[in-house]
Amino acid sequence: MLYSLITEQQNSDSLNIDTMNTIDILKIMNEEDKKVAYAVERELGEIASAIDAIVERMQRGGRLLYFGAGTSGRLGILDAAECPPTFGTRPELVQGIMAGGGAGAFNIAREDIEDHKEEGAADVVKNNITQLDSIIGISASGQAPYVLGALEEAKKRGALTISIACNEQALLDDAADININVVVGPEIIMGSTRLKAGTAQKMVLNMISTATMIKMGKVYRNLMVDVKPKNKKLIERAKRIIMLATGVSYEEADRYFKLSNKNAKVAIVMIEAGVCYETACELLEQGDGFVSQAIEIYQTSMSNTKI
């Protein structure tokens, strides 16, 4: 029953929040938010298992798709939308699917749609989910029929299924291969899961997408080397990444940025290996897109040549 879920309980620390002054309201919110990171920490093992399984499929050509309704759906769309500019991914590689579909439901709440299990299943069919894909169903209560329908249909198709909920035991648990249940406790406004539950979900999604991209070769050291320099800020960031990765001056970074066809990853390999654009691209291909592996391949080949 819904009323028995911890996400639907009253928070004893905020019973009189409607009579408090502004600073006291904020103090309660701040204290409750502090609990979120610890709740996420308790699920790190499951999050790591999810990431490793996602990467294994993605390396074979699979996609990562988030399915959610309401706040959960919006968070999935947000995380997916930020992958192309940050990590240079194709838009179809990471996608957010929301009950009600598209910008309409994103901007104007369509809470009724989440009650329809068949809509979730239909969206899985519509997106041609296969056994190579990874599906994450997001629901604070862990009971949204739309998300349940998506997970069940995806599982039938052999996809990896992962659930993210904010109750210890969720209806989604049996429909997913991996359960990430981040229990953050009652909200300061009863049932308003856009608060702590939403923050917890965003943190978990940040971890999943970021760690997945690191393991897919999108990061060198702690630099986003696959960033797409589509505006002035990102162009300057790409040049700074080249500088930090190689130790060259701004002028040299600018020169290699142009020589590499505005590709920071290629520019770094060109500088570190002392090779031309074409060779740097070949090394990266041999190294599965990892800068460190590309440089190591070059260094190994040079050592073998000397022997």
Tab-separated table of C-alpha atoms in Angstrom:
chain	number	residue	atom	x	y	z
A	1	MET	CA	0.000	0.000	0.000
A	2	LEU	CA	1.192	3.502	-0.853
A	3	TYR	CA	0.672	4.876	2.650
A	4	SER	CA	3.073	2.306	4.118
A	5	LEU	CA	6.035	3.477	1.982
A	6	ILE	CA	8.720	5.544	3.688
A	7	THR	CA	8.545	8.046	0.831
A	8	GLU	CA	4.928	8.708	1.861
A	9	GLN	CA	5.498	9.189	5.601
A	10	GLN	CA	5.363	12.452	7.540
A	11	ASN	CA	8.717	13.839	8.651
A	12	SER	CA	8.589	14.418	12.407
A	13	ASP	CA	11.169	17.216	12.157
A	14	SER	CA	9.030	19.321	9.838
A	15	LEU	CA	5.562	18.963	11.374
A	16	ASN	CA	5.360	22.715	12.059
A	17	ILE	CA	7.201	23.908	8.959
A	18	ASP	CA	4.249	26.036	7.853
A	19	THR	CA	4.704	28.338	10.884
A	20	MET	CA	8.502	28.633	10.715
A	21	ASN	CA	10.487	31.608	9.498
A	22	THR	CA	12.483	31.332	6.285
A	23	ILE	CA	15.887	30.547	7.779
A	24	ASP	CA	14.474	27.730	9.929
A	25	ILE	CA	12.749	26.203	6.888
A	26	LEU	CA	16.057	26.269	5.059
A	27	LYS	CA	17.923	24.746	8.009
A	28	ILE	CA	15.544	21.786	8.064
A	29	MET	CA	15.899	21.327	4.300
A	30	ASN	CA	19.678	21.506	4.589
A	31	GLU	CA	19.781	18.948	7.412
A	32	GLU	CA	17.589	16.552	5.453
A	33	ASP	CA	19.657	16.977	2.298
A	34	LYS	CA	22.791	15.999	4.230
A	35	LYS	CA	21.312	12.514	4.622
A	36	VAL	CA	21.166	11.914	0.874
A	37	ALA	CA	24.868	11.288	0.224
A	38	TYR	CA	25.020	8.710	3.014
A	39	ALA	CA	21.968	6.930	1.619
A	40	VAL	CA	23.636	6.793	-1.801
A	41	GLU	CA	26.857	5.540	-0.201
A	42	ARG	CA	25.024	2.489	1.138
A	43	GLU	CA	24.158	1.510	-2.460
A	44	LEU	CA	27.603	1.925	-4.033
A	45	GLY	CA	28.016	-1.835	-4.508
A	46	GLU	CA	24.811	-2.109	-6.534
A	47	ILE	CA	25.646	1.054	-8.486
A	48	ALA	CA	29.071	-0.375	-9.376
A	49	SER	CA	27.496	-3.644	-10.528
A	50	ALA	CA	25.096	-1.695	-12.720
A	51	ILE	CA	27.889	0.355	-14.300
A	52	ASP	CA	30.057	-2.673	-15.089
A	53	ALA	CA	27.106	-4.449	-16.699
A	54	ILE	CA	26.166	-1.348	-18.726
A	55	VAL	CA	29.744	-0.896	-19.964
A	56	GLU	CA	29.977	-4.544	-21.032
A	57	ARG	CA	26.914	-4.124	-23.246
A	58	MET	CA	27.853	-0.668	-24.486
A	59	GLN	CA	31.217	-1.993	-25.658
A	60	ARG	CA	29.270	-4.401	-27.849
A	61	GLY	CA	27.151	-1.628	-29.359
A	62	GLY	CA	24.356	-1.331	-26.804
A	63	ARG	CA	22.582	1.785	-25.563
A	64	LEU	CA	21.589	3.121	-22.162
A	65	LEU	CA	17.968	4.267	-21.784
A	66	TYR	CA	16.256	5.772	-18.744
A	67	PHE	CA	12.511	5.313	-18.233
A	68	GLY	CA	10.626	7.375	-15.676
A	69	ALA	CA	7.547	9.454	-14.919
A	70	GLY	CA	7.238	12.906	-13.367
A	71	THR	CA	10.378	14.130	-11.601
A	72	SER	CA	12.114	10.787	-12.178
A	73	GLY	CA	11.483	10.997	-15.913
A	74	ARG	CA	12.747	14.569	-16.094
A	75	LEU	CA	15.948	13.622	-14.276
A	76	GLY	CA	16.565	10.819	-16.762
A	77	ILE	CA	16.098	13.178	-19.706
A	78	LEU	CA	18.424	15.730	-18.096
A	79	ASP	CA	21.204	13.207	-17.505
A	80	ALA	CA	20.928	11.806	-21.028
A	81	ALA	CA	20.891	15.265	-22.635
A	82	GLU	CA	24.162	16.210	-20.964
A	83	CYS	CA	26.139	13.226	-22.290
A	84	PRO	CA	26.720	14.427	-25.894
A	85	PRO	CA	28.241	17.837	-25.028
A	86	THR	CA	30.239	16.489	-22.078
A	87	PHE	CA	31.466	13.196	-23.485
A	88	GLY	CA	31.005	13.551	-27.231
A	89	THR	CA	28.502	10.701	-27.435
A	90	ARG	CA	25.963	10.194	-30.182
A	91	PRO	CA	22.505	11.389	-29.032
A	92	GLU	CA	21.081	7.890	-29.375
A	93	LEU	CA	23.685	6.278	-27.078
A	94	VAL	CA	22.126	7.578	-23.840
A	95	GLN	CA	18.424	8.480	-23.928
A	96	GLY	CA	15.794	9.588	-21.451
A	97	ILE	CA	12.239	8.354	-22.062
A	98	MET	CA	9.463	9.984	-20.046
A	99	ALA	CA	5.871	8.905	-19.508
A	100	GLY	CA	3.739	11.139	-21.673
A	101	GLY	CA	6.560	11.657	-24.146
A	102	GLY	CA	8.749	14.519	-25.243
A	103	ALA	CA	8.831	18.182	-24.312
A	104	GLY	CA	5.117	18.339	-23.540
A	105	ALA	CA	5.299	16.095	-20.471
A	106	PHE	CA	8.688	17.525	-19.504
A	107	ASN	CA	7.355	21.076	-19.282
A	108	ILE	CA	3.789	20.409	-18.149
A	109	ALA	CA	3.201	17.597	-15.659
A	110	ARG	CA	1.244	14.604	-17.010
A	111	GLU	CA	1.069	12.628	-13.779
A	112	ASP	CA	-1.821	10.464	-15.030
A	113	ILE	CA	0.371	8.761	-17.617
A	114	GLU	CA	2.470	6.960	-15.002
A	115	ASP	CA	-0.539	4.803	-14.062
A	116	HIS	CA	-0.499	3.044	-17.432
A	117	LYS	CA	1.766	0.008	-17.437
A	118	GLU	CA	1.079	-0.647	-21.104
A	119	GLU	CA	2.485	2.776	-22.021
A	120	GLY	CA	5.872	1.823	-20.565
A	121	ALA	CA	5.897	-1.439	-22.488
A	122	ALA	CA	4.867	0.383	-25.675
A	123	ASP	CA	7.747	2.863	-25.300
A	124	VAL	CA	10.200	-0.029	-25.009
A	125	VAL	CA	8.813	-1.504	-28.241
A	126	LYS	CA	8.880	1.905	-29.920
A	127	ASN	CA	12.565	2.334	-29.075
A	128	ASN	CA	13.497	-1.113	-30.437
A	129	ILE	CA	15.124	-2.319	-27.221
A	130	THR	CA	17.383	-5.353	-27.727
A	131	GLN	CA	19.507	-7.663	-25.588
A	132	LEU	CA	22.467	-5.306	-26.046
A	133	ASP	CA	20.682	-2.391	-24.377
A	134	SER	CA	20.599	-1.376	-20.722
A	135	ILE	CA	17.336	-0.045	-19.281
A	136	ILE	CA	17.102	1.924	-16.041
A	137	GLY	CA	13.643	2.360	-14.549
A	138	ILE	CA	13.441	5.320	-12.162
A	139	SER	CA	10.637	5.733	-9.631
A	140	ALA	CA	10.910	7.287	-6.164
A	141	SER	CA	8.125	5.108	-4.785
A	142	GLY	CA	9.320	2.121	-6.789
A	143	GLN	CA	5.742	1.456	-7.843
A	144	ALA	CA	5.073	3.525	-10.975
A	145	PRO	CA	3.197	1.192	-13.369
A	146	TYR	CA	4.673	2.963	-16.419
A	147	VAL	CA	8.198	2.138	-15.220
A	148	LEU	CA	7.217	-1.395	-14.245
A	149	GLY	CA	5.789	-1.994	-17.712
A	150	ALA	CA	8.988	-0.716	-19.327
A	151	LEU	CA	11.224	-2.935	-17.196
A	152	GLU	CA	9.120	-6.040	-17.744
A	153	GLU	CA	9.018	-5.604	-21.513
A	154	ALA	CA	12.743	-4.832	-21.659
A	155	LYS	CA	13.499	-7.957	-19.622
A	156	LYS	CA	11.452	-10.078	-22.043
A	157	ARG	CA	13.670	-8.749	-24.816
A	158	GLY	CA	16.845	-9.761	-22.965
A	159	ALA	CA	17.990	-6.245	-22.067
A	160	LEU	CA	19.829	-5.509	-18.833
A	161	THR	CA	17.258	-4.057	-16.414
A	162	ILE	CA	18.102	-1.796	-13.472
A	163	SER	CA	15.735	-0.097	-11.047
A	164	ILE	CA	16.303	3.050	-8.985
A	165	ALA	CA	13.848	3.628	-6.133
A	166	CYS	CA	13.804	5.260	-2.713
A	167	ASN	CA	12.138	2.549	-0.632
A	168	GLU	CA	13.773	-0.549	0.836
A	169	GLN	CA	11.451	-2.897	-0.990
A	170	ALA	CA	9.991	-1.717	-4.276
A	171	LEU	CA	7.510	-3.191	-6.699
A	172	LEU	CA	10.168	-2.721	-9.374
A	173	ASP	CA	12.610	-5.050	-7.617
A	174	ASP	CA	11.388	-8.268	-9.248
A	175	ALA	CA	11.315	-6.679	-12.693
A	176	ALA	CA	14.982	-5.610	-12.597
A	177	ASP	CA	18.259	-7.523	-12.646
A	178	ILE	CA	19.881	-4.952	-10.361
A	179	ASN	CA	18.064	-2.929	-7.682
A	180	ILE	CA	19.398	0.404	-6.458
A	181	ASN	CA	17.161	1.342	-3.520
A	182	VAL	CA	18.345	4.627	-2.017
A	183	VAL	CA	16.345	5.116	1.187
A	184	VAL	CA	16.460	8.801	2.126
A	185	GLY	CA	13.490	8.822	4.512
A	186	PRO	CA	10.360	11.002	4.640
A	187	GLU	CA	10.381	14.330	2.807
A	188	ILE	CA	9.918	17.629	4.671
A	189	ILE	CA	6.700	18.008	2.681
A	190	MET	CA	5.023	14.619	2.847
A	191	GLY	CA	5.281	12.769	-0.458
A	192	SER	CA	7.112	15.558	-2.312
A	193	THR	CA	9.726	13.255	-3.774
A	194	ARG	CA	11.196	15.933	-6.024
A	195	LEU	CA	13.171	16.854	-2.875
A	196	LYS	CA	15.499	14.298	-1.204
A	197	ALA	CA	14.408	11.424	-3.421
A	198	GLY	CA	14.969	13.536	-6.538
A	199	THR	CA	18.392	14.617	-5.282
A	200	ALA	CA	19.322	10.990	-4.579
A	201	GLN	CA	18.206	9.900	-8.042
A	202	LYS	CA	20.206	12.692	-9.671
A	203	MET	CA	23.311	11.680	-7.711
A	204	VAL	CA	22.958	8.052	-8.770
A	205	LEU	CA	22.388	9.000	-12.412
A	206	ASN	CA	25.456	11.271	-12.280
A	207	MET	CA	27.491	8.324	-11.007
A	208	ILE	CA	26.173	5.884	-13.581
A	209	SER	CA	26.628	8.078	-16.656
A	210	THR	CA	29.976	9.555	-15.561
A	211	ALA	CA	31.605	6.295	-14.477
A	212	THR	CA	30.286	4.550	-17.603
A	213	MET	CA	31.849	7.207	-19.825
A	214	ILE	CA	35.145	7.023	-17.915
A	215	LYS	CA	35.228	3.278	-18.557
A	216	MET	CA	34.376	3.893	-22.218
A	217	GLY	CA	37.514	6.026	-22.709
A	218	LYS	CA	35.813	9.417	-22.635
A	219	VAL	CA	38.119	10.734	-19.899
A	220	TYR	CA	41.919	11.023	-19.723
A	221	ARG	CA	43.201	11.474	-16.195
A	222	ASN	CA	40.315	13.603	-14.930
A	223	LEU	CA	39.864	15.585	-18.145
A	224	MET	CA	36.797	15.382	-20.433
A	225	VAL	CA	38.842	14.827	-23.554
A	226	ASP	CA	35.852	14.005	-25.756
A	227	VAL	CA	34.177	17.364	-25.100
A	228	LYS	CA	32.519	18.810	-28.209
A	229	PRO	CA	33.785	22.407	-28.620
A	230	LYS	CA	30.598	23.930	-30.025
A	231	ASN	CA	30.796	27.370	-28.399
A	232	LYS	CA	33.473	29.790	-27.189
A	233	LYS	CA	33.480	28.437	-23.646
A	234	LEU	CA	33.900	24.843	-24.796
A	235	ILE	CA	36.594	25.799	-27.311
A	236	GLU	CA	38.609	27.419	-24.543
A	237	ARG	CA	37.964	24.438	-22.273
A	238	ALA	CA	39.262	22.071	-24.959
A	239	LYS	CA	42.461	24.094	-25.301
A	240	ARG	CA	42.949	24.127	-21.536
A	241	ILE	CA	42.433	20.364	-21.466
A	242	ILE	CA	45.217	19.997	-24.052
A	243	MET	CA	47.461	22.243	-21.964
A	244	LEU	CA	46.807	20.348	-18.717
A	245	ALA	CA	47.236	16.938	-20.342
A	246	THR	CA	50.507	17.739	-22.106
A	247	GLY	CA	52.077	20.764	-20.412
A	248	VAL	CA	52.263	22.828	-23.608
A	249	SER	CA	51.636	26.569	-23.766
A	250	TYR	CA	48.326	28.127	-24.745
A	251	GLU	CA	49.750	28.977	-28.171
A	252	GLU	CA	50.854	25.383	-28.767
A	253	ALA	CA	47.520	24.066	-27.520
A	254	ASP	CA	45.734	26.377	-29.942
A	255	ARG	CA	47.942	25.184	-32.814
A	256	TYR	CA	47.346	21.501	-32.092
A	257	PHE	CA	43.650	22.159	-31.512
A	258	LYS	CA	43.462	23.332	-35.114
A	259	LEU	CA	45.762	20.599	-36.459
A	260	SER	CA	43.630	17.933	-34.750
A	261	ASN	CA	40.437	19.147	-36.394
A	262	LYS	CA	39.326	20.598	-33.036
A	263	ASN	CA	39.585	17.248	-31.275
A	264	ALA	CA	41.252	17.490	-27.852
A	265	LYS	CA	41.766	13.732	-27.597
A	266	VAL	CA	43.573	13.560	-30.946
A	267	ALA	CA	45.617	16.666	-30.123
A	268	ILE	CA	46.876	15.105	-26.883
A	269	VAL	CA	48.017	11.934	-28.647
A	270	MET	CA	49.681	14.004	-31.388
A	271	ILE	CA	51.668	15.923	-28.776
A	272	GLU	CA	52.473	13.079	-26.377
A	273	ALA	CA	53.446	10.627	-29.126
A	274	GLY	CA	54.902	13.219	-31.498
A	275	VAL	CA	52.850	11.949	-34.415
A	276	CYS	CA	50.701	13.417	-37.171
A	277	TYR	CA	46.914	13.674	-37.155
A	278	GLU	CA	46.351	10.471	-39.135
A	279	THR	CA	48.664	8.399	-36.931
A	280	ALA	CA	47.078	9.777	-33.763
A	281	CYS	CA	43.656	8.735	-35.052
A	282	GLU	CA	44.966	5.239	-35.852
A	283	LEU	CA	46.494	4.906	-32.385
A	284	LEU	CA	43.236	5.923	-30.751
A	285	GLU	CA	41.359	3.393	-32.833
A	286	GLN	CA	43.799	0.673	-31.780
A	287	GLY	CA	43.411	1.797	-28.161
A	288	ASP	CA	39.597	1.616	-28.273
A	289	GLY	CA	39.377	5.377	-27.849
A	290	PHE	CA	41.462	5.525	-24.651
A	291	VAL	CA	44.162	8.220	-24.758
A	292	SER	CA	46.346	6.361	-22.255
A	293	GLN	CA	46.169	3.151	-24.288
A	294	ALA	CA	46.929	4.989	-27.534
A	295	ILE	CA	50.063	6.518	-26.028
A	296	GLU	CA	51.098	3.177	-24.526
A	297	ILE	CA	50.671	1.441	-27.881
A	298	TYR	CA	52.940	4.035	-29.498
A	299	GLN	CA	55.568	3.776	-26.752
A	300	THR	CA	55.531	-0.030	-26.946
A	301	SER	CA	55.966	0.039	-30.716
A	302	MET	CA	58.917	2.429	-30.357
A	303	SER	CA	60.543	0.191	-27.742
A	304	ASN	CA	60.123	-2.860	-29.966
A	305	THR	CA	61.608	-0.956	-32.911
A	306	LYS	CA	64.729	-0.087	-30.883
A	307	ILE	CA	65.170	-3.717	-29.860
